């Protein structure tokens, strides 16, 4: 019995190690190139949370949540930014795995403008210039009419509400500009204290992992989604 327990413990430790190493497997004939990043957090239901926006419309769309940020809403619930009750789930914020690798979610466009073709696809971003050497695997959860081609708008709490001003004000009682500037969000790590506790780690990500570098450029390539991301959204490509 003891031996069995030890074996189980060793197996668990081994799996723990495995799941922390993200071997990004490129998707054959997937998208790649160079692009730009921006950041946002508008608290709205992301557009890949509508099944009709998925490549496989019978698939599970990205989870959206009620105002508490954690209770899942039905996929047919309207966005809080259009008068409904569906918000961005708080766990769709970025996480740092180590100082050179992170996981997160983005609104993205490859063609410029609203681009639903890649809802729930994953992309490995390799940061350039000041953040050279850092990589991030992101899942596309959202689109945006205000996005240019190859733009990755990283979902970062306190990153600016952008064009949709109703979500964070109804969910968290912020002014309609959200936290900080409507475009750009909070200006420093200490300003992250204005956010609810649950969103503060994601807010600080911009000043810790991303070192406060403003909108770094990237090269990108489409990769298989790690289960850590698809497990949070429930959506696969
Ligand atoms: C960070 O994590 C990535 C992905 O698992 C890994 O490839 C890399 O070696 C790690 N880097 C450090 C400095 O631990």
CSV table of C-alpha atoms and ligand atoms in Angstrom, one decimal:
chain,number,residue,atom,x,y,z
A,1,UNK,CA,0.0,0.0,0.0
A,2,UNK,CA,2.8,2.4,0.9
A,3,UNK,CA,4.7,1.6,-2.2
A,4,UNK,CA,1.5,2.3,-4.3
A,5,UNK,CA,1.1,5.7,-2.6
A,6,UNK,CA,4.7,6.5,-3.3
A,7,UNK,CA,4.3,5.6,-6.9
A,8,UNK,CA,1.2,7.8,-7.2
A,9,UNK,CA,3.1,10.7,-5.6
A,10,UNK,CA,6.0,10.3,-8.0
A,11,UNK,CA,3.6,10.1,-11.0
A,12,UNK,CA,1.8,13.3,-9.9
A,13,UNK,CA,5.1,15.1,-9.5
A,14,UNK,CA,6.2,14.0,-12.9
A,15,UNK,CA,2.9,15.2,-14.5
A,16,UNK,CA,3.3,18.4,-12.6
A,17,UNK,CA,6.7,19.0,-14.2
A,18,UNK,CA,5.3,18.0,-17.7
A,19,UNK,CA,2.4,20.3,-17.6
A,20,UNK,CA,4.8,23.2,-16.8
A,21,UNK,CA,6.8,22.7,-19.9
A,22,UNK,CA,4.9,24.2,-22.9
A,23,UNK,CA,6.2,22.7,-26.1
A,24,UNK,CA,4.5,24.9,-28.6
A,25,UNK,CA,3.6,22.6,-31.5
A,26,UNK,CA,3.2,24.8,-34.7
A,27,UNK,CA,-0.1,24.2,-36.7
A,28,UNK,CA,0.6,23.1,-40.2
A,29,UNK,CA,-0.3,25.9,-42.7
A,30,UNK,CA,-1.2,28.1,-39.7
A,31,UNK,CA,-1.0,31.9,-39.6
A,32,UNK,CA,2.4,33.5,-38.9
A,33,UNK,CA,4.2,36.7,-39.4
A,34,UNK,CA,5.0,39.9,-37.5
A,35,UNK,CA,2.5,42.1,-35.7
A,36,UNK,CA,1.8,44.6,-33.0
A,37,UNK,CA,0.3,44.3,-29.5
A,38,UNK,CA,-2.0,46.5,-27.5
A,39,UNK,CA,-3.9,45.8,-24.4
A,40,UNK,CA,-7.5,46.1,-23.1
A,41,UNK,CA,-10.0,44.9,-20.5
A,42,UNK,CA,-13.5,46.1,-21.3
A,43,UNK,CA,-15.4,43.5,-19.1
A,44,UNK,CA,-17.6,42.7,-22.1
A,45,UNK,CA,-18.6,39.2,-23.3
A,46,UNK,CA,-16.0,38.3,-25.8
A,47,UNK,CA,-17.2,37.7,-29.3
A,48,UNK,CA,-15.8,34.2,-29.5
A,49,UNK,CA,-18.4,33.4,-26.8
A,50,UNK,CA,-21.0,33.2,-29.5
A,51,UNK,CA,-21.1,29.8,-31.2
A,52,UNK,CA,-22.0,31.3,-34.6
A,53,UNK,CA,-18.5,33.0,-34.6
A,54,UNK,CA,-16.6,29.7,-34.2
A,55,UNK,CA,-15.2,27.8,-37.2
A,56,UNK,CA,-17.2,24.8,-36.0
A,57,UNK,CA,-20.5,26.4,-35.0
A,58,UNK,CA,-21.5,23.3,-33.1
A,59,UNK,CA,-18.4,23.7,-30.8
A,60,UNK,CA,-18.3,25.1,-27.3
A,61,UNK,CA,-17.9,28.9,-27.4
A,62,UNK,CA,-15.6,30.8,-25.0
A,63,UNK,CA,-17.0,30.9,-21.5
A,64,UNK,CA,-18.6,34.2,-20.4
A,65,UNK,CA,-19.6,35.0,-16.8
A,66,UNK,CA,-22.2,36.8,-14.7
A,67,UNK,CA,-21.3,40.0,-12.9
A,68,UNK,CA,-19.3,38.1,-10.2
A,69,UNK,CA,-16.8,37.2,-12.9
A,70,UNK,CA,-16.8,33.5,-12.1
A,71,UNK,CA,-20.4,32.1,-12.5
A,72,UNK,CA,-20.7,30.9,-16.2
A,73,UNK,CA,-23.6,32.4,-18.1
A,74,UNK,CA,-25.5,30.6,-20.9
A,75,UNK,CA,-23.9,31.1,-24.3
A,76,UNK,CA,-27.0,32.9,-25.4
A,77,UNK,CA,-26.8,35.7,-22.8
A,78,UNK,CA,-26.3,39.1,-24.3
A,79,UNK,CA,-23.2,41.1,-23.6
A,80,UNK,CA,-23.2,43.5,-20.7
A,81,UNK,CA,-21.9,46.0,-23.2
A,82,UNK,CA,-25.2,45.8,-25.1
A,83,UNK,CA,-27.4,45.8,-22.1
A,84,UNK,CA,-27.2,42.1,-21.3
A,85,UNK,CA,-25.8,40.1,-18.3
A,86,UNK,CA,-22.7,38.4,-19.8
A,87,UNK,CA,-19.2,39.7,-18.9
A,88,UNK,CA,-15.6,38.6,-19.4
A,89,UNK,CA,-14.7,35.9,-16.9
A,90,UNK,CA,-12.1,37.1,-14.5
A,91,UNK,CA,-9.9,34.0,-15.1
A,92,UNK,CA,-9.3,35.1,-18.7
A,93,UNK,CA,-6.5,37.2,-17.6
A,94,UNK,CA,-2.8,36.6,-18.3
A,95,UNK,CA,-0.5,34.5,-16.1
A,96,UNK,CA,3.3,34.4,-15.9
A,97,UNK,CA,4.7,30.9,-16.0
A,98,UNK,CA,8.3,32.2,-15.5
A,99,UNK,CA,10.2,35.4,-16.3
A,100,UNK,CA,10.3,34.5,-20.0
A,101,UNK,CA,7.1,32.7,-20.7
A,102,UNK,CA,3.4,33.5,-20.1
A,103,UNK,CA,-0.1,32.4,-21.0
A,104,UNK,CA,-3.1,34.6,-21.8
A,105,UNK,CA,-5.9,35.6,-24.1
A,106,UNK,CA,-6.3,38.2,-26.9
A,107,UNK,CA,-8.6,39.9,-29.2
A,108,UNK,CA,-7.0,39.5,-32.5
A,109,UNK,CA,-7.3,40.3,-36.2
A,110,UNK,CA,-5.2,38.9,-39.0
A,111,UNK,CA,-7.0,40.5,-41.9
A,112,UNK,CA,-7.8,43.9,-40.2
A,113,UNK,CA,-11.2,44.7,-38.7
A,114,UNK,CA,-13.5,42.0,-37.3
A,115,UNK,CA,-12.0,38.6,-38.0
A,116,UNK,CA,-13.9,35.7,-36.5
A,117,UNK,CA,-12.0,33.1,-38.6
A,118,UNK,CA,-9.5,32.4,-35.8
A,119,UNK,CA,-11.8,32.3,-32.8
A,120,UNK,CA,-10.2,30.0,-30.2
A,121,UNK,CA,-7.0,29.4,-32.2
A,122,UNK,CA,-3.8,29.8,-30.3
A,123,UNK,CA,-0.8,31.8,-31.3
A,124,UNK,CA,2.7,31.9,-29.9
A,125,UNK,CA,3.9,35.5,-29.6
A,126,UNK,CA,7.6,36.2,-29.5
A,127,UNK,CA,8.2,39.7,-28.1
A,128,UNK,CA,10.7,41.9,-29.9
A,129,UNK,CA,12.9,44.8,-29.0
A,130,UNK,CA,12.9,45.6,-25.3
A,131,UNK,CA,11.2,42.3,-24.5
A,132,UNK,CA,13.3,40.1,-26.8
A,133,UNK,CA,13.5,36.6,-25.5
A,134,UNK,CA,10.1,36.6,-23.9
A,135,UNK,CA,7.2,34.5,-25.3
A,136,UNK,CA,3.6,34.2,-24.6
A,137,UNK,CA,1.0,31.7,-25.9
A,138,UNK,CA,-2.4,33.3,-26.2
A,139,UNK,CA,-5.8,32.0,-27.2
A,140,UNK,CA,-8.0,34.2,-29.5
A,141,UNK,CA,-11.2,34.9,-27.5
A,142,UNK,CA,-12.3,38.1,-29.1
A,143,UNK,CA,-12.4,40.2,-32.2
A,144,UNK,CA,-12.7,44.0,-32.7
A,145,UNK,CA,-13.7,46.3,-35.5
A,146,UNK,CA,-11.0,48.7,-34.3
A,147,UNK,CA,-8.1,46.2,-34.8
A,148,UNK,CA,-5.6,46.4,-37.6
A,149,UNK,CA,-4.1,43.4,-39.4
A,150,UNK,CA,-1.9,41.2,-37.2
A,151,UNK,CA,-2.9,43.1,-34.1
A,152,UNK,CA,-3.0,41.2,-30.8
A,153,UNK,CA,-5.0,43.1,-28.2
A,154,UNK,CA,-3.9,41.3,-25.0
A,155,UNK,CA,-6.6,41.0,-22.4
A,156,UNK,CA,-5.0,42.6,-19.3
A,157,UNK,CA,-7.2,43.9,-16.5
A,158,UNK,CA,-6.8,47.7,-16.1
A,159,UNK,CA,-5.5,47.8,-19.7
A,160,UNK,CA,-8.1,50.3,-20.9
A,161,UNK,CA,-11.8,49.7,-21.7
A,162,UNK,CA,-11.4,51.1,-25.3
A,163,UNK,CA,-14.6,51.7,-27.3
A,164,UNK,CA,-16.9,49.8,-24.9
A,165,UNK,CA,-17.5,51.8,-21.7
A,166,UNK,CA,-20.5,50.0,-20.2
A,167,UNK,CA,-19.0,46.7,-19.1
A,168,UNK,CA,-16.6,47.6,-16.3
A,169,UNK,CA,-18.9,50.3,-15.0
A,170,UNK,CA,-21.8,47.9,-14.6
A,171,UNK,CA,-19.7,45.0,-13.3
A,172,UNK,CA,-17.3,46.8,-10.9
A,173,UNK,CA,-18.7,50.3,-10.6
A,174,UNK,CA,-15.8,52.0,-12.3
A,175,UNK,CA,-16.3,55.4,-14.0
A,176,UNK,CA,-17.2,54.9,-17.6
A,177,UNK,CA,-13.6,55.4,-18.6
A,178,UNK,CA,-12.8,52.3,-16.6
A,179,UNK,CA,-9.6,52.2,-14.5
A,180,UNK,CA,-7.1,54.8,-15.6
A,181,UNK,CA,-7.4,56.1,-19.2
A,182,UNK,CA,-10.1,54.8,-21.5
A,183,UNK,CA,-7.4,54.0,-24.0
A,184,UNK,CA,-4.3,52.6,-22.2
A,185,UNK,CA,-5.7,52.0,-18.7
A,186,UNK,CA,-3.7,52.4,-15.5
A,187,UNK,CA,-0.3,53.9,-15.7
A,188,UNK,CA,1.6,52.1,-13.0
A,189,UNK,CA,1.7,48.9,-11.0
A,190,UNK,CA,0.6,50.6,-7.8
A,191,UNK,CA,-2.5,51.8,-9.7
A,192,UNK,CA,-3.5,48.1,-10.0
A,193,UNK,CA,-4.7,48.5,-6.3
A,194,UNK,CA,-7.8,50.2,-7.7
A,195,UNK,CA,-8.9,46.9,-9.3
A,196,UNK,CA,-10.8,44.2,-7.5
A,197,UNK,CA,-8.5,41.7,-5.8
A,198,UNK,CA,-9.3,39.0,-8.4
A,199,UNK,CA,-8.1,41.1,-11.3
A,200,UNK,CA,-4.9,42.6,-9.7
A,201,UNK,CA,-2.5,39.8,-10.7
A,202,UNK,CA,-3.4,40.2,-14.3
A,203,UNK,CA,-3.1,44.0,-14.0
A,204,UNK,CA,0.4,43.7,-12.5
A,205,UNK,CA,1.4,41.3,-15.3
A,206,UNK,CA,1.8,44.4,-17.6
A,207,UNK,CA,4.4,45.9,-15.2
A,208,UNK,CA,6.1,42.6,-14.1
A,209,UNK,CA,6.3,40.2,-17.0
A,210,UNK,CA,5.9,42.9,-19.7
A,211,UNK,CA,8.1,45.4,-17.7
A,212,UNK,CA,5.7,48.2,-18.4
A,213,UNK,CA,6.9,48.3,-22.1
A,214,UNK,CA,4.3,50.0,-24.1
A,215,UNK,CA,2.7,47.9,-26.9
A,216,UNK,CA,5.8,45.8,-27.9
A,217,UNK,CA,6.0,44.3,-31.4
A,218,UNK,CA,5.9,40.5,-31.9
A,219,UNK,CA,6.5,37.8,-34.3
A,220,UNK,CA,3.8,35.1,-34.2
A,221,UNK,CA,3.0,31.6,-35.2
A,222,UNK,CA,-0.1,29.6,-34.8
A,223,UNK,CA,0.3,26.6,-32.3
A,224,UNK,CA,-1.8,23.9,-30.8
A,225,UNK,CA,-3.7,25.3,-27.8
A,226,UNK,CA,-2.3,24.2,-24.4
A,227,UNK,CA,-5.0,22.6,-22.3
A,228,UNK,CA,-4.3,25.4,-19.7
A,229,UNK,CA,-5.9,27.9,-22.0
A,230,UNK,CA,-8.6,25.8,-23.6
A,231,UNK,CA,-9.5,24.5,-20.2
A,232,UNK,CA,-10.2,28.0,-19.0
A,233,UNK,CA,-12.4,29.0,-22.0
A,234,UNK,CA,-13.8,25.6,-22.8
A,235,UNK,CA,-13.2,26.4,-26.4
A,236,UNK,CA,-11.0,24.6,-28.9
A,237,UNK,CA,-10.1,25.5,-32.5
B,1,LIG,C1,10.0,29.1,-18.9
B,1,LIG,O1,9.0,28.2,-19.3
B,1,LIG,C2,9.1,27.8,-20.7
B,1,LIG,C3,7.9,27.0,-21.1
B,1,LIG,O2,7.6,25.9,-20.3
B,1,LIG,C4,10.4,26.9,-20.8
B,1,LIG,O3,10.6,26.5,-22.1
B,1,LIG,C5,11.6,27.8,-20.3
B,1,LIG,O4,12.7,27.0,-20.3
B,1,LIG,C6,11.3,28.4,-18.9
B,1,LIG,N1,12.4,29.3,-18.7
B,1,LIG,C7,13.0,29.4,-17.5
B,1,LIG,C8,14.0,30.5,-17.4
B,1,LIG,O5,12.7,28.7,-16.6
